[in-house]
Amino acid sequence: MRKKILAGNWKMHKTIAESVALAQDIVTALKAKPSASEVIVCPTYVALDRVATVLAGSPVLLGAQDMHWESQGAYTGKISADMLKAIGVTYVILGHSEQRAYFHETDETVNKKTIKALAEGLKPIVCVGETLAEREAEITEKVVETQIRGAYAGISASDAVKTVIAYEPVWAIGTGRNASPQQAQDVHRFIRTLMASLYGDSVANAVQIQYGGSMKPENAAELLSQADVDGGLIGGAALKADAFLGIIASS
Ligand code: PEP
């Protein structure tokens, strides 16, 4: 039985003070009414340290939105795995479609980051998903397979099982148009079968696969009830405590 895992990706939203307030609201609510699901918040880098203080002693875990694959050096603007760990980060989102679309992320860089995160004891949330044109061209599975094979190149089964995969159809991210529960389930099933062919059944059955793309309280229960949907990576709806908590309550 896989535990559900819900992560809020706050993207480039919220000042430090706003981040602290949102984290406090989530922690207060979950302390009063604990969830059986794993809950993660991923603020901006600048808010990580202060949010870590708010989360301390609570069931909510801290995630980062990206990291560099090198340990240190002349990489202006970048953050290392070590730096994240020192703050208390547990999870790191890698290969988000916005990173791929705007910041030159490739399957190769996702692979380097995934290897580094695992080596440093961070849990990667590896994002994959097709664009609308790719779905319409009926190459969703091919695209997702290429992304997964690329991200996991050289990664052992004992490491692969420590990762989380986020299936995020690009056409559903921030658009208000979510994948239907059946569309999500079909791709999640495909990903699990692919993981079985790469790593065997026990890894495939254990690995958590999140759905991301316009998940909200109104559609979460049905998406999360699909057999291979193990949680959500949530953008817009994670920016308001009520909406994020509503999704958590549906899990
Ligand atoms: C995301 O950015 O990972 C995401 C799923 O965003 P949204 O929920 O806003 O579609």
PDB file of C-alpha atoms and ligand atoms in Angstrom:
ATOM      1  CA  MET A   1       0.000   0.000   0.000  1.00  0.00           C
ATOM      2  CA  ARG A   2       1.631   3.233  -1.137  1.00  0.00           C
ATOM      3  CA  LYS A   3       1.246   6.298   1.035  1.00  0.00           C
ATOM      4  CA  LYS A   4      -0.288   9.311  -0.711  1.00  0.00           C
ATOM      5  CA  ILE A   5       2.112  12.211  -1.121  1.00  0.00           C
ATOM      6  CA  LEU A   6       0.954  15.775  -1.657  1.00  0.00           C
ATOM      7  CA  ALA A   7       3.411  18.539  -2.432  1.00  0.00           C
ATOM      8  CA  GLY A   8       2.695  22.237  -2.812  1.00  0.00           C
ATOM      9  CA  ASN A   9       4.921  23.934  -5.385  1.00  0.00           C
ATOM     10  CA  TRP A  10       4.802  27.617  -4.528  1.00  0.00           C
ATOM     11  CA  LYS A  11       6.869  28.550  -7.601  1.00  0.00           C
ATOM     12  CA  MET A  12       7.939  32.231  -7.684  1.00  0.00           C
ATOM     13  CA  HIS A  13       5.151  33.316  -5.351  1.00  0.00           C
ATOM     14  CA  LYS A  14       5.070  34.812  -1.876  1.00  0.00           C
ATOM     15  CA  THR A  15       7.447  36.946   0.138  1.00  0.00           C
ATOM     16  CA  ILE A  16       9.178  35.399   3.118  1.00  0.00           C
ATOM     17  CA  ALA A  17       6.500  36.780   5.456  1.00  0.00           C
ATOM     18  CA  GLU A  18       3.710  35.434   3.250  1.00  0.00           C
ATOM     19  CA  SER A  19       5.429  32.065   3.036  1.00  0.00           C
ATOM     20  CA  VAL A  20       5.749  31.853   6.805  1.00  0.00           C
ATOM     21  CA  ALA A  21       2.070  32.733   7.222  1.00  0.00           C
ATOM     22  CA  LEU A  22       0.949  30.099   4.708  1.00  0.00           C
ATOM     23  CA  ALA A  23       3.169  27.452   6.300  1.00  0.00           C
ATOM     24  CA  GLN A  24       1.807  28.354   9.716  1.00  0.00           C
ATOM     25  CA  ASP A  25      -1.790  27.978   8.542  1.00  0.00           C
ATOM     26  CA  ILE A  26      -1.044  24.550   7.045  1.00  0.00           C
ATOM     27  CA  VAL A  27       0.824  23.336  10.124  1.00  0.00           C
ATOM     28  CA  THR A  28      -1.868  24.551  12.510  1.00  0.00           C
ATOM     29  CA  ALA A  29      -4.608  22.816  10.535  1.00  0.00           C
ATOM     30  CA  LEU A  30      -2.695  19.541  10.200  1.00  0.00           C
ATOM     31  CA  LYS A  31      -1.779  19.499  13.872  1.00  0.00           C
ATOM     32  CA  ALA A  32      -5.470  19.837  14.720  1.00  0.00           C
ATOM     33  CA  LYS A  33      -6.540  17.291  12.103  1.00  0.00           C
ATOM     34  CA  PRO A  34      -3.614  15.070  11.093  1.00  0.00           C
ATOM     35  CA  SER A  35      -3.515  13.552   7.628  1.00  0.00           C
ATOM     36  CA  ALA A  36      -2.487  10.024   6.732  1.00  0.00           C
ATOM     37  CA  SER A  37      -0.817  11.463   3.618  1.00  0.00           C
ATOM     38  CA  GLU A  38       2.681  12.845   3.412  1.00  0.00           C
ATOM     39  CA  VAL A  39       2.535  16.614   3.014  1.00  0.00           C
ATOM     40  CA  ILE A  40       5.345  18.742   1.582  1.00  0.00           C
ATOM     41  CA  VAL A  41       5.648  22.453   0.889  1.00  0.00           C
ATOM     42  CA  CYS A  42       8.159  23.843  -1.606  1.00  0.00           C
ATOM     43  CA  PRO A  43       8.664  27.583  -1.092  1.00  0.00           C
ATOM     44  CA  THR A  44      11.165  29.791  -2.924  1.00  0.00           C
ATOM     45  CA  TYR A  45      14.812  29.400  -1.936  1.00  0.00           C
ATOM     46  CA  VAL A  46      14.801  32.627   0.059  1.00  0.00           C
ATOM     47  CA  ALA A  47      11.893  31.463   2.220  1.00  0.00           C
ATOM     48  CA  LEU A  48      13.177  27.925   2.856  1.00  0.00           C
ATOM     49  CA  ASP A  49      15.034  28.661   6.068  1.00  0.00           C
ATOM     50  CA  ARG A  50      12.197  30.572   7.740  1.00  0.00           C
ATOM     51  CA  VAL A  51       9.597  28.051   6.602  1.00  0.00           C
ATOM     52  CA  ALA A  52      11.815  25.254   7.980  1.00  0.00           C
ATOM     53  CA  THR A  53      11.496  26.861  11.412  1.00  0.00           C
ATOM     54  CA  VAL A  54       7.712  26.891  11.113  1.00  0.00           C
ATOM     55  CA  LEU A  55       7.614  23.224  10.028  1.00  0.00           C
ATOM     56  CA  ALA A  56       9.936  21.997  12.792  1.00  0.00           C
ATOM     57  CA  GLY A  57       8.155  19.439  14.963  1.00  0.00           C
ATOM     58  CA  SER A  58       5.217  19.251  12.562  1.00  0.00           C
ATOM     59  CA  PRO A  59       4.339  16.474  10.113  1.00  0.00           C
ATOM     60  CA  VAL A  60       4.872  18.779   7.130  1.00  0.00           C
ATOM     61  CA  LEU A  61       8.117  18.283   5.213  1.00  0.00           C
ATOM     62  CA  LEU A  62      10.150  20.841   3.331  1.00  0.00           C
ATOM     63  CA  GLY A  63      10.912  20.674  -0.384  1.00  0.00           C
ATOM     64  CA  ALA A  64      12.945  22.819  -2.763  1.00  0.00           C
ATOM     65  CA  GLN A  65      11.997  23.657  -6.336  1.00  0.00           C
ATOM     66  CA  ASP A  66      15.338  22.814  -7.964  1.00  0.00           C
ATOM     67  CA  MET A  67      19.055  22.412  -7.239  1.00  0.00           C
ATOM     68  CA  HIS A  68      22.340  22.235  -9.139  1.00  0.00           C
ATOM     69  CA  TRP A  69      24.198  18.972  -9.703  1.00  0.00           C
ATOM     70  CA  GLU A  70      27.586  20.295  -8.609  1.00  0.00           C
ATOM     71  CA  SER A  71      28.558  20.466  -4.947  1.00  0.00           C
ATOM     72  CA  GLN A  72      29.855  24.032  -5.099  1.00  0.00           C
ATOM     73  CA  GLY A  73      31.680  26.444  -7.356  1.00  0.00           C
ATOM     74  CA  ALA A  74      31.316  29.298  -9.793  1.00  0.00           C
ATOM     75  CA  TYR A  75      27.653  28.765 -10.710  1.00  0.00           C
ATOM     76  CA  THR A  76      26.086  32.155 -10.140  1.00  0.00           C
ATOM     77  CA  GLY A  77      22.474  31.936  -9.077  1.00  0.00           C
ATOM     78  CA  LYS A  78      22.528  28.236  -8.268  1.00  0.00           C
ATOM     79  CA  ILE A  79      21.948  26.267  -5.067  1.00  0.00           C
ATOM     80  CA  SER A  80      23.574  22.972  -4.074  1.00  0.00           C
ATOM     81  CA  ALA A  81      22.130  19.857  -2.472  1.00  0.00           C
ATOM     82  CA  ASP A  82      24.316  20.461   0.596  1.00  0.00           C
ATOM     83  CA  MET A  83      22.858  23.919   1.081  1.00  0.00           C
ATOM     84  CA  LEU A  84      19.339  22.532   0.907  1.00  0.00           C
ATOM     85  CA  LYS A  85      20.140  19.737   3.342  1.00  0.00           C
ATOM     86  CA  ALA A  86      21.636  22.193   5.809  1.00  0.00           C
ATOM     87  CA  ILE A  87      18.297  24.003   5.913  1.00  0.00           C
ATOM     88  CA  GLY A  88      16.353  20.791   6.510  1.00  0.00           C
ATOM     89  CA  VAL A  89      15.039  20.167   3.020  1.00  0.00           C
ATOM     90  CA  THR A  90      13.883  16.568   2.401  1.00  0.00           C
ATOM     91  CA  TYR A  91      12.491  16.680  -1.153  1.00  0.00           C
ATOM     92  CA  VAL A  92      13.579  18.475  -4.300  1.00  0.00           C
ATOM     93  CA  ILE A  93      11.483  18.992  -7.432  1.00  0.00           C
ATOM     94  CA  LEU A  94      13.563  18.229 -10.530  1.00  0.00           C
ATOM     95  CA  GLY A  95      12.765  18.641 -14.212  1.00  0.00           C
ATOM     96  CA  HIS A  96       9.625  20.719 -13.758  1.00  0.00           C
ATOM     97  CA  SER A  97       8.146  21.625 -17.139  1.00  0.00           C
ATOM     98  CA  GLU A  98       8.754  25.333 -16.446  1.00  0.00           C
ATOM     99  CA  GLN A  99      12.437  24.570 -15.904  1.00  0.00           C
ATOM    100  CA  ARG A 100      12.419  22.585 -19.143  1.00  0.00           C
ATOM    101  CA  ALA A 101      10.549  25.283 -21.102  1.00  0.00           C
ATOM    102  CA  TYR A 102      12.272  28.433 -19.808  1.00  0.00           C
ATOM    103  CA  PHE A 103      15.605  27.446 -18.261  1.00  0.00           C
ATOM    104  CA  HIS A 104      17.193  24.900 -20.583  1.00  0.00           C
ATOM    105  CA  GLU A 105      16.473  21.857 -18.427  1.00  0.00           C
ATOM    106  CA  THR A 106      17.061  18.665 -20.403  1.00  0.00           C
ATOM    107  CA  ASP A 107      16.733  14.982 -19.606  1.00  0.00           C
ATOM    108  CA  GLU A 108      20.506  15.003 -19.171  1.00  0.00           C
ATOM    109  CA  THR A 109      20.497  17.779 -16.556  1.00  0.00           C
ATOM    110  CA  VAL A 110      17.551  16.158 -14.788  1.00  0.00           C
ATOM    111  CA  ASN A 111      19.605  12.967 -14.661  1.00  0.00           C
ATOM    112  CA  LYS A 112      22.656  14.750 -13.209  1.00  0.00           C
ATOM    113  CA  LYS A 113      20.504  16.474 -10.595  1.00  0.00           C
ATOM    114  CA  THR A 114      18.677  13.254  -9.705  1.00  0.00           C
ATOM    115  CA  ILE A 115      21.965  11.400  -9.229  1.00  0.00           C
ATOM    116  CA  LYS A 116      23.344  14.200  -7.058  1.00  0.00           C
ATOM    117  CA  ALA A 117      20.175  14.533  -4.974  1.00  0.00           C
ATOM    118  CA  LEU A 118      20.179  10.792  -4.273  1.00  0.00           C
ATOM    119  CA  ALA A 119      23.884  10.806  -3.424  1.00  0.00           C
ATOM    120  CA  GLU A 120      23.233  13.572  -0.889  1.00  0.00           C
ATOM    121  CA  GLY A 121      20.193  11.891   0.635  1.00  0.00           C
ATOM    122  CA  LEU A 122      17.578  14.233  -0.818  1.00  0.00           C
ATOM    123  CA  LYS A 123      14.434  12.706  -2.322  1.00  0.00           C
ATOM    124  CA  PRO A 124      13.943  13.809  -5.927  1.00  0.00           C
ATOM    125  CA  ILE A 125      10.472  14.485  -7.286  1.00  0.00           C
ATOM    126  CA  VAL A 126      11.167  13.812 -10.967  1.00  0.00           C
ATOM    127  CA  CYS A 127       8.696  15.641 -13.214  1.00  0.00           C
ATOM    128  CA  VAL A 128       7.668  14.325 -16.613  1.00  0.00           C
ATOM    129  CA  GLY A 129       4.825  15.122 -18.971  1.00  0.00           C
ATOM    130  CA  GLU A 130       3.840  15.866 -22.524  1.00  0.00           C
ATOM    131  CA  THR A 131       2.824  19.105 -24.202  1.00  0.00           C
ATOM    132  CA  LEU A 132      -0.572  19.530 -25.834  1.00  0.00           C
ATOM    133  CA  ALA A 133       0.971  19.104 -29.294  1.00  0.00           C
ATOM    134  CA  GLU A 134       2.591  15.861 -28.168  1.00  0.00           C
ATOM    135  CA  ARG A 135      -0.688  14.550 -26.736  1.00  0.00           C
ATOM    136  CA  GLU A 136      -2.510  15.477 -29.924  1.00  0.00           C
ATOM    137  CA  ALA A 137       0.181  13.722 -31.946  1.00  0.00           C
ATOM    138  CA  GLU A 138      -0.476  10.665 -29.755  1.00  0.00           C
ATOM    139  CA  ILE A 139       3.130  10.441 -28.593  1.00  0.00           C
ATOM    140  CA  THR A 140       2.486  10.938 -24.854  1.00  0.00           C
ATOM    141  CA  GLU A 141       3.896   7.542 -23.906  1.00  0.00           C
ATOM    142  CA  LYS A 142       6.949   7.968 -26.110  1.00  0.00           C
ATOM    143  CA  VAL A 143       7.676  11.401 -24.600  1.00  0.00           C
ATOM    144  CA  VAL A 144       7.205  10.226 -21.021  1.00  0.00           C
ATOM    145  CA  GLU A 145       9.291   7.120 -21.636  1.00  0.00           C
ATOM    146  CA  THR A 146      12.157   9.188 -23.061  1.00  0.00           C
ATOM    147  CA  GLN A 147      12.011  11.541 -20.070  1.00  0.00           C
ATOM    148  CA  ILE A 148      11.987   8.685 -17.549  1.00  0.00           C
ATOM    149  CA  ARG A 149      14.763   6.737 -19.273  1.00  0.00           C
ATOM    150  CA  GLY A 150      16.805   9.936 -19.437  1.00  0.00           C
ATOM    151  CA  ALA A 151      16.222  10.955 -15.828  1.00  0.00           C
ATOM    152  CA  TYR A 152      16.979   7.494 -14.452  1.00  0.00           C
ATOM    153  CA  ALA A 153      20.013   6.641 -16.616  1.00  0.00           C
ATOM    154  CA  GLY A 154      22.632   4.972 -14.428  1.00  0.00           C
ATOM    155  CA  ILE A 155      20.410   5.007 -11.335  1.00  0.00           C
ATOM    156  CA  SER A 156      20.181   1.730  -9.415  1.00  0.00           C
ATOM    157  CA  ALA A 157      16.976   0.073  -8.270  1.00  0.00           C
ATOM    158  CA  SER A 158      17.823   0.787  -4.626  1.00  0.00           C
ATOM    159  CA  ASP A 159      18.047   4.496  -5.471  1.00  0.00           C
ATOM    160  CA  ALA A 160      15.124   4.589  -7.916  1.00  0.00           C
ATOM    161  CA  VAL A 161      12.778   3.402  -5.204  1.00  0.00           C
ATOM    162  CA  LYS A 162      13.656   6.479  -3.126  1.00  0.00           C
ATOM    163  CA  THR A 163      12.415   8.834  -5.830  1.00  0.00           C
ATOM    164  CA  VAL A 164       8.946  10.175  -6.489  1.00  0.00           C
ATOM    165  CA  ILE A 165       7.707  10.676 -10.057  1.00  0.00           C
ATOM    166  CA  ALA A 166       5.345  13.528 -10.877  1.00  0.00           C
ATOM    167  CA  TYR A 167       3.333  13.071 -14.050  1.00  0.00           C
ATOM    168  CA  GLU A 168       2.422  16.587 -15.088  1.00  0.00           C
ATOM    169  CA  PRO A 169       0.861  17.043 -18.516  1.00  0.00           C
ATOM    170  CA  VAL A 170       2.154  20.462 -19.572  1.00  0.00           C
ATOM    171  CA  TRP A 171      -1.234  21.425 -21.026  1.00  0.00           C
ATOM    172  CA  ALA A 172      -2.807  20.976 -17.597  1.00  0.00           C
ATOM    173  CA  ILE A 173      -0.334  23.048 -15.587  1.00  0.00           C
ATOM    174  CA  GLY A 174      -1.761  26.373 -14.505  1.00  0.00           C
ATOM    175  CA  THR A 175      -4.470  26.192 -17.166  1.00  0.00           C
ATOM    176  CA  GLY A 176      -7.438  25.166 -15.043  1.00  0.00           C
ATOM    177  CA  ARG A 177      -7.827  22.176 -17.363  1.00  0.00           C
ATOM    178  CA  ASN A 178      -6.846  19.031 -15.495  1.00  0.00           C
ATOM    179  CA  ALA A 179      -6.283  15.640 -17.076  1.00  0.00           C
ATOM    180  CA  SER A 180      -9.337  13.469 -16.649  1.00  0.00           C
ATOM    181  CA  PRO A 181      -8.924  10.827 -13.950  1.00  0.00           C
ATOM    182  CA  GLN A 182      -8.781   8.174 -16.682  1.00  0.00           C
ATOM    183  CA  GLN A 183      -6.155  10.080 -18.685  1.00  0.00           C
ATOM    184  CA  ALA A 184      -4.056  10.441 -15.533  1.00  0.00           C
ATOM    185  CA  GLN A 185      -4.498   6.789 -14.573  1.00  0.00           C
ATOM    186  CA  ASP A 186      -3.520   5.597 -18.062  1.00  0.00           C
ATOM    187  CA  VAL A 187      -0.212   7.475 -18.021  1.00  0.00           C
ATOM    188  CA  HIS A 188       0.496   6.578 -14.381  1.00  0.00           C
ATOM    189  CA  ARG A 189      -0.059   2.914 -15.247  1.00  0.00           C
ATOM    190  CA  PHE A 190       2.264   3.283 -18.221  1.00  0.00           C
ATOM    191  CA  ILE A 191       4.953   4.844 -16.002  1.00  0.00           C
ATOM    192  CA  ARG A 192       4.630   2.069 -13.421  1.00  0.00           C
ATOM    193  CA  THR A 193       4.911  -0.584 -16.115  1.00  0.00           C
ATOM    194  CA  LEU A 194       7.981   1.176 -17.486  1.00  0.00           C
ATOM    195  CA  MET A 195       9.526   1.289 -13.997  1.00  0.00           C
ATOM    196  CA  ALA A 196       8.818  -2.453 -13.705  1.00  0.00           C
ATOM    197  CA  SER A 197      10.661  -3.105 -16.937  1.00  0.00           C
ATOM    198  CA  LEU A 198      13.593  -0.963 -15.769  1.00  0.00           C
ATOM    199  CA  TYR A 199      13.768  -2.012 -12.123  1.00  0.00           C
ATOM    200  CA  GLY A 200      11.426  -4.924 -11.470  1.00  0.00           C
ATOM    201  CA  ASP A 201       8.028  -5.221  -9.858  1.00  0.00           C
ATOM    202  CA  SER A 202       8.969  -4.427  -6.276  1.00  0.00           C
ATOM    203  CA  VAL A 203      10.417  -1.011  -7.200  1.00  0.00           C
ATOM    204  CA  ALA A 204       7.526  -0.292  -9.574  1.00  0.00           C
ATOM    205  CA  ASN A 205       4.949  -1.203  -6.945  1.00  0.00           C
ATOM    206  CA  ALA A 206       6.634   0.916  -4.281  1.00  0.00           C
ATOM    207  CA  VAL A 207       7.437   4.060  -6.244  1.00  0.00           C
ATOM    208  CA  GLN A 208       4.983   6.903  -5.665  1.00  0.00           C
ATOM    209  CA  ILE A 209       3.635   8.642  -8.758  1.00  0.00           C
ATOM    210  CA  GLN A 210       2.012  12.023  -8.252  1.00  0.00           C
ATOM    211  CA  TYR A 211      -0.339  13.723 -10.676  1.00  0.00           C
ATOM    212  CA  GLY A 212       0.152  17.451 -11.295  1.00  0.00           C
ATOM    213  CA  GLY A 213      -1.856  19.878 -13.384  1.00  0.00           C
ATOM    214  CA  SER A 214      -4.716  22.052 -12.126  1.00  0.00           C
ATOM    215  CA  MET A 215      -5.457  19.783  -9.174  1.00  0.00           C
ATOM    216  CA  LYS A 216      -7.904  21.479  -6.824  1.00  0.00           C
ATOM    217  CA  PRO A 217     -10.306  20.476  -4.035  1.00  0.00           C
ATOM    218  CA  GLU A 218     -13.107  19.956  -6.594  1.00  0.00           C
ATOM    219  CA  ASN A 219     -11.237  17.362  -8.675  1.00  0.00           C
ATOM    220  CA  ALA A 220      -8.729  15.931  -6.194  1.00  0.00           C
ATOM    221  CA  ALA A 221     -10.796  13.078  -4.762  1.00  0.00           C
ATOM    222  CA  GLU A 222     -11.484  11.523  -8.147  1.00  0.00           C
ATOM    223  CA  LEU A 223      -7.919  11.938  -9.395  1.00  0.00           C
ATOM    224  CA  LEU A 224      -6.486  10.576  -6.155  1.00  0.00           C
ATOM    225  CA  SER A 225      -8.793   7.568  -6.161  1.00  0.00           C
ATOM    226  CA  GLN A 226      -7.197   6.186  -9.347  1.00  0.00           C
ATOM    227  CA  ALA A 227      -5.252   3.001  -8.707  1.00  0.00           C
ATOM    228  CA  ASP A 228      -1.853   4.337  -9.789  1.00  0.00           C
ATOM    229  CA  VAL A 229      -2.236   7.963  -8.679  1.00  0.00           C
ATOM    230  CA  ASP A 230      -0.363   8.252  -5.400  1.00  0.00           C
ATOM    231  CA  GLY A 231      -0.719  11.935  -4.740  1.00  0.00           C
ATOM    232  CA  GLY A 232      -0.418  15.353  -6.264  1.00  0.00           C
ATOM    233  CA  LEU A 233       2.084  18.031  -7.123  1.00  0.00           C
ATOM    234  CA  ILE A 234       0.027  21.153  -6.720  1.00  0.00           C
ATOM    235  CA  GLY A 235       0.783  24.658  -7.947  1.00  0.00           C
ATOM    236  CA  GLY A 236      -1.954  27.288  -7.897  1.00  0.00           C
ATOM    237  CA  ALA A 237      -4.180  25.572  -5.344  1.00  0.00           C
ATOM    238  CA  ALA A 238      -1.241  25.204  -2.953  1.00  0.00           C
ATOM    239  CA  LEU A 239      -0.962  28.968  -2.579  1.00  0.00           C
ATOM    240  CA  LYS A 240      -4.094  29.159  -0.433  1.00  0.00           C
ATOM    241  CA  ALA A 241      -4.201  27.182   2.786  1.00  0.00           C
ATOM    242  CA  ASP A 242      -7.903  26.322   2.423  1.00  0.00           C
ATOM    243  CA  ALA A 243      -7.519  24.907  -1.078  1.00  0.00           C
ATOM    244  CA  PHE A 244      -4.358  22.950  -0.253  1.00  0.00           C
ATOM    245  CA  LEU A 245      -5.953  21.593   2.923  1.00  0.00           C
ATOM    246  CA  GLY A 246      -9.067  20.694   0.916  1.00  0.00           C
ATOM    247  CA  ILE A 247      -6.943  18.575  -1.406  1.00  0.00           C
ATOM    248  CA  ILE A 248      -5.184  16.956   1.547  1.00  0.00           C
ATOM    249  CA  ALA A 249      -8.571  16.152   3.072  1.00  0.00           C
ATOM    250  CA  SER A 250      -9.577  14.384  -0.168  1.00  0.00           C
ATOM    251  CA  SER A 251      -6.527  12.129  -0.118  1.00  0.00           C
TER     252      SER A 251
HETATM  253  C1  PEP B   1       2.825  22.588 -11.081  1.00  0.00           C
HETATM  254  O1  PEP B   1       3.356  23.624 -11.397  1.00  0.00           O
HETATM  255  O2  PEP B   1       3.534  21.631 -10.738  1.00  0.00           O
HETATM  256  C2  PEP B   1       1.368  22.505 -11.125  1.00  0.00           C
HETATM  257  C3  PEP B   1       0.824  21.328 -11.122  1.00  0.00           C
HETATM  258  O3  PEP B   1       0.689  23.686 -11.203  1.00  0.00           O
HETATM  259  P1  PEP B   1      -0.910  23.869 -11.152  1.00  0.00           P
HETATM  260  O4  PEP B   1      -1.429  23.035 -10.019  1.00  0.00           O
HETATM  261  O5  PEP B   1      -1.115  25.326 -10.922  1.00  0.00           O
HETATM  262  O6  PEP B   1      -1.444  23.393 -12.459  1.00  0.00           O
END
